[in-house]
Amino acid sequence: GQNIDQPTEMTATEGAIVQINCTYQTSGFNGLFWYQQHAGEAPTFLSYNVLDGLEEKGRFSSFLSRSKGYSYLLLKELQMKDSASYLCAVRDVQTGANNLFFGTGTRLTVIP
Amino acid sequence: KAGVTQTPRYLIKTRGQQVTLSCSPISGHRSVSWYQQTPGQGLQFLFEYFSETQRNKGNFPGRFSGRQFSNSRSEMNVSTLELGDSALYLCASSLEPTGANVLTFGAGSRLTVL
């Protein structure tokens, strides 16, 4: 089966950098997604990694190591609006392209 | 370009009743997936439709069903509601269910079962 772990909650200071980790176990890894979800809103796509390495998109970066079953989302220059839940999701080739397995999410609180 | 639209946004039902939720995908998107989100379990996959065919189904009882219409709009139905069915039901669409296609989620339908 699939197993995805990420911390439940994190707190960081405005302007700082925060790293949200995600570890996974899956038999047919075929990509990892990060989504952001504000309370009461839809999850919105942040990043996609399928090969090892770092993907950078403005203040957000995502890293993947397939051999270690590990990814992280790096948020730089934190802003108050970054307070949200961050969801790690893995695609498994054996169960279908759009059957993503999600972690329970990391609730990030940015404080002044 | 309109996003994924889900209706209704909020609804309250009682045990034993049934409910139908609707999802209109982004124009041009042919794949629709449904997820259940609860605080303890996170997002869990319900089913996926493409070209009016169910391609995948998650580990949910037969009370949960769905369908997709020729215009790619989808509905899901939950019969004989139980208290544990209270959750946020999210619909997501993508161009096709392959490769790096990104799922775009709707805002969800929040179901409360009393």
Short mmCIF file of C-alpha atoms in Angstrom, two decimals:
data_model
loop_
_atom_site.label_atom_id
_atom_site.label_comp_id
_atom_site.label_asym_id
_atom_site.label_seq_id
_atom_site.Cartn_x
_atom_site.Cartn_y
_atom_site.Cartn_z
CA GLY A 1 0.00 0.00 0.00
CA GLN A 2 0.92 3.63 0.23
CA ASN A 3 2.03 5.58 3.27
CA ILE A 4 2.69 9.31 3.41
CA ASP A 5 3.93 11.17 6.46
CA GLN A 6 4.25 14.88 7.07
CA PRO A 7 4.27 16.94 10.28
CA THR A 8 0.86 17.95 11.56
CA GLU A 9 1.64 21.53 12.47
CA MET A 10 4.45 24.05 12.08
CA THR A 11 4.88 27.67 13.11
CA ALA A 12 7.27 30.15 11.53
CA THR A 13 7.94 33.88 11.60
CA GLU A 14 7.06 36.34 8.88
CA GLY A 15 10.06 36.87 6.58
CA ALA A 16 11.71 33.60 7.58
CA ILE A 17 12.24 30.36 5.68
CA VAL A 18 10.36 27.14 6.49
CA GLN A 19 10.85 23.61 5.22
CA ILE A 20 7.96 21.14 5.26
CA ASN A 21 9.03 17.53 4.93
CA CYS A 22 7.16 14.62 3.41
CA THR A 23 8.20 10.96 3.42
CA TYR A 24 6.41 8.34 1.42
CA GLN A 25 6.32 4.65 0.71
CA THR A 26 4.74 3.48 -2.50
CA SER A 27 5.35 0.58 -4.85
CA GLY A 28 4.90 2.39 -8.16
CA PHE A 29 6.02 5.99 -7.62
CA ASN A 30 5.08 8.21 -10.54
CA GLY A 31 5.28 11.76 -9.24
CA LEU A 32 4.80 13.89 -6.15
CA PHE A 33 2.60 16.97 -5.83
CA TRP A 34 2.40 19.76 -3.29
CA TYR A 35 -0.87 21.62 -2.80
CA GLN A 36 -1.75 24.61 -0.62
CA GLN A 37 -5.14 24.77 1.04
CA HIS A 38 -6.46 27.78 2.93
CA ALA A 39 -9.23 27.10 5.42
CA GLY A 40 -12.54 26.68 3.64
CA GLU A 41 -11.01 26.84 0.19
CA ALA A 42 -9.97 24.47 -2.58
CA PRO A 43 -6.47 22.97 -2.60
CA THR A 44 -4.36 24.82 -5.14
CA PHE A 45 -1.42 23.33 -7.03
CA LEU A 46 2.06 24.45 -5.98
CA SER A 47 4.57 22.05 -7.50
CA TYR A 48 5.20 18.71 -9.16
CA ASN A 49 8.35 16.56 -8.97
CA VAL A 50 8.91 13.30 -10.80
CA LEU A 51 12.71 13.35 -11.10
CA ASP A 52 15.23 13.86 -8.31
CA GLY A 53 16.26 17.39 -7.58
CA LEU A 54 14.97 20.83 -6.85
CA GLU A 55 12.16 22.66 -8.63
CA GLU A 56 11.98 26.38 -7.96
CA LYS A 57 9.01 28.65 -8.46
CA GLY A 58 9.45 32.09 -7.00
CA ARG A 59 9.31 31.92 -3.20
CA PHE A 60 8.43 28.21 -3.31
CA SER A 61 10.79 25.31 -4.04
CA SER A 62 10.21 21.57 -3.89
CA PHE A 63 12.83 18.85 -3.65
CA LEU A 64 12.56 15.14 -4.35
CA SER A 65 14.76 12.16 -3.57
CA ARG A 66 13.19 9.01 -4.97
CA SER A 67 15.79 6.69 -3.43
CA LYS A 68 14.99 8.05 0.04
CA GLY A 69 11.23 8.39 -0.49
CA TYR A 70 11.54 11.99 0.61
CA SER A 71 10.40 15.41 -0.49
CA TYR A 72 10.32 18.85 1.02
CA LEU A 73 8.59 22.11 0.27
CA LEU A 74 10.65 25.21 1.00
CA LEU A 75 8.92 28.52 1.51
CA LYS A 76 11.09 31.64 1.55
CA GLU A 77 10.33 35.19 2.71
CA LEU A 78 7.26 34.00 4.54
CA GLN A 79 4.18 36.19 4.37
CA MET A 80 1.12 36.12 6.61
CA LYS A 81 -0.95 34.87 3.67
CA ASP A 82 1.19 31.70 3.59
CA SER A 83 -0.66 30.50 6.69
CA ALA A 84 -2.44 27.45 5.29
CA SER A 85 -2.32 23.67 5.12
CA TYR A 86 0.25 22.15 2.80
CA LEU A 87 -0.62 18.78 1.30
CA CYS A 88 1.87 16.27 -0.04
CA ALA A 89 0.42 13.81 -2.56
CA VAL A 90 1.94 10.88 -4.41
CA ARG A 91 0.88 9.39 -7.71
CA ASP A 92 1.21 5.63 -8.00
CA VAL A 93 1.41 4.15 -11.49
CA GLN A 94 -0.26 0.96 -10.32
CA THR A 95 -3.43 2.62 -9.11
CA GLY A 96 -4.04 5.22 -11.76
CA ALA A 97 -2.85 8.64 -12.78
CA ASN A 98 -5.44 10.63 -10.89
CA ASN A 99 -5.70 8.46 -7.82
CA LEU A 100 -3.39 10.59 -5.71
CA PHE A 101 -2.50 9.50 -2.20
CA PHE A 102 -2.46 12.46 0.14
CA GLY A 103 -0.80 12.98 3.47
CA THR A 104 -2.97 14.48 6.19
CA GLY A 105 -1.39 17.87 5.58
CA THR A 106 0.84 20.26 7.51
CA ARG A 107 -0.89 23.28 9.01
CA LEU A 108 1.54 26.21 8.83
CA THR A 109 0.98 29.26 10.98
CA VAL A 110 2.98 32.37 10.15
CA ILE A 111 3.35 34.76 13.07
CA PRO A 112 4.45 38.42 12.95
CA LYS B 1 -11.48 30.61 -17.66
CA ALA B 2 -13.90 29.35 -15.03
CA GLY B 3 -12.56 26.93 -12.45
CA VAL B 4 -14.06 23.73 -11.14
CA THR B 5 -17.57 24.40 -9.87
CA GLN B 6 -19.20 22.30 -7.20
CA THR B 7 -22.78 22.50 -6.01
CA PRO B 8 -24.16 22.73 -3.44
CA ARG B 9 -21.43 24.27 -1.29
CA TYR B 10 -23.08 23.34 1.99
CA LEU B 11 -25.79 20.88 2.89
CA ILE B 12 -27.24 19.20 5.95
CA LYS B 13 -28.86 15.79 5.82
CA THR B 14 -30.06 13.24 8.35
CA ARG B 15 -29.01 9.63 8.70
CA GLY B 16 -30.60 7.34 6.15
CA GLN B 17 -31.14 10.02 3.55
CA GLN B 18 -29.30 10.22 0.27
CA VAL B 19 -27.41 13.08 -1.33
CA THR B 20 -26.27 14.02 -4.83
CA LEU B 21 -23.33 16.36 -5.39
CA SER B 22 -22.50 17.98 -8.69
CA CYS B 23 -19.20 18.97 -10.30
CA SER B 24 -18.58 20.98 -13.45
CA PRO B 25 -14.95 20.65 -14.57
CA ILE B 26 -12.84 23.29 -16.24
CA SER B 27 -13.84 23.66 -19.87
CA GLY B 28 -11.90 21.14 -21.94
CA HIS B 29 -11.03 18.92 -19.01
CA ARG B 30 -12.30 15.40 -19.54
CA SER B 31 -11.11 13.69 -16.37
CA VAL B 32 -12.96 14.17 -13.09
CA SER B 33 -11.94 12.74 -9.73
CA TRP B 34 -13.70 12.84 -6.39
CA TYR B 35 -12.08 12.96 -2.95
CA GLN B 36 -13.40 12.93 0.59
CA GLN B 37 -11.62 15.19 3.08
CA THR B 38 -11.95 14.73 6.84
CA PRO B 39 -9.76 16.19 9.61
CA GLY B 40 -8.40 12.84 10.72
CA GLN B 41 -7.97 11.09 7.39
CA GLY B 42 -6.99 13.88 5.03
CA LEU B 43 -8.00 13.54 1.39
CA GLN B 44 -9.07 10.07 0.32
CA PHE B 45 -9.74 9.05 -3.25
CA LEU B 46 -13.31 8.07 -4.08
CA PHE B 47 -13.39 7.54 -7.85
CA GLU B 48 -12.26 8.87 -11.20
CA TYR B 49 -14.16 9.28 -14.44
CA PHE B 50 -12.94 9.81 -17.97
CA SER B 51 -15.09 9.84 -21.09
CA GLU B 52 -18.15 8.79 -19.06
CA THR B 53 -16.35 5.68 -17.75
CA GLN B 54 -15.26 4.99 -14.21
CA ARG B 55 -11.54 4.28 -14.41
CA ASN B 56 -10.68 3.86 -10.77
CA LYS B 57 -12.49 3.45 -7.50
CA GLY B 58 -11.19 3.94 -4.00
CA ASN B 59 -11.84 1.88 -0.94
CA PHE B 60 -15.34 3.12 -0.12
CA PRO B 61 -18.56 1.13 0.32
CA GLY B 62 -21.06 0.69 -2.48
CA ARG B 63 -23.23 3.45 -0.98
CA PHE B 64 -20.88 5.83 -2.76
CA SER B 65 -21.44 6.02 -6.49
CA GLY B 66 -20.92 8.44 -9.30
CA ARG B 67 -21.29 9.07 -12.97
CA GLN B 68 -20.05 11.36 -15.69
CA PHE B 69 -22.07 12.89 -18.48
CA SER B 70 -21.12 13.49 -22.09
CA ASN B 71 -20.26 17.12 -21.33
CA SER B 72 -17.77 15.87 -18.66
CA ARG B 73 -19.90 17.11 -15.78
CA SER B 74 -19.98 14.60 -12.95
CA GLU B 75 -22.21 13.72 -10.06
CA MET B 76 -21.63 11.62 -7.01
CA ASN B 77 -24.30 10.06 -4.87
CA VAL B 78 -24.21 8.79 -1.33
CA SER B 79 -27.15 6.66 -0.23
CA THR B 80 -28.24 5.68 3.27
CA LEU B 81 -26.16 8.40 4.86
CA GLU B 82 -24.23 7.69 8.05
CA LEU B 83 -22.83 10.14 10.59
CA GLY B 84 -19.32 9.26 9.42
CA ASP B 85 -20.10 10.54 5.94
CA SER B 86 -19.88 14.10 7.24
CA ALA B 87 -16.97 15.55 5.30
CA LEU B 88 -15.84 17.94 2.62
CA TYR B 89 -16.27 16.34 -0.80
CA LEU B 90 -13.83 17.69 -3.34
CA CYS B 91 -14.00 17.32 -7.07
CA ALA B 92 -10.91 17.76 -9.23
CA SER B 93 -10.50 17.89 -12.98
CA SER B 94 -7.62 17.49 -15.39
CA LEU B 95 -7.19 17.43 -19.14
CA GLU B 96 -6.55 13.71 -19.19
CA PRO B 97 -5.72 11.18 -16.48
CA THR B 98 -2.12 10.70 -17.58
CA GLY B 99 1.39 11.85 -16.97
CA ALA B 100 2.00 15.09 -15.15
CA ASN B 101 -1.50 16.42 -15.61
CA VAL B 102 -2.29 18.62 -12.65
CA LEU B 103 -5.52 18.15 -10.76
CA THR B 104 -7.44 21.40 -10.29
CA PHE B 105 -9.78 21.23 -7.33
CA GLY B 106 -13.13 22.82 -6.72
CA ALA B 107 -14.00 24.48 -3.42
CA GLY B 108 -15.93 21.42 -2.32
CA SER B 109 -19.33 20.50 -0.98
CA ARG B 110 -19.46 20.36 2.80
CA LEU B 111 -21.87 17.67 3.93
CA THR B 112 -23.09 17.45 7.50
CA VAL B 113 -25.05 14.36 8.50
CA LEU B 114 -27.14 14.67 11.68
#
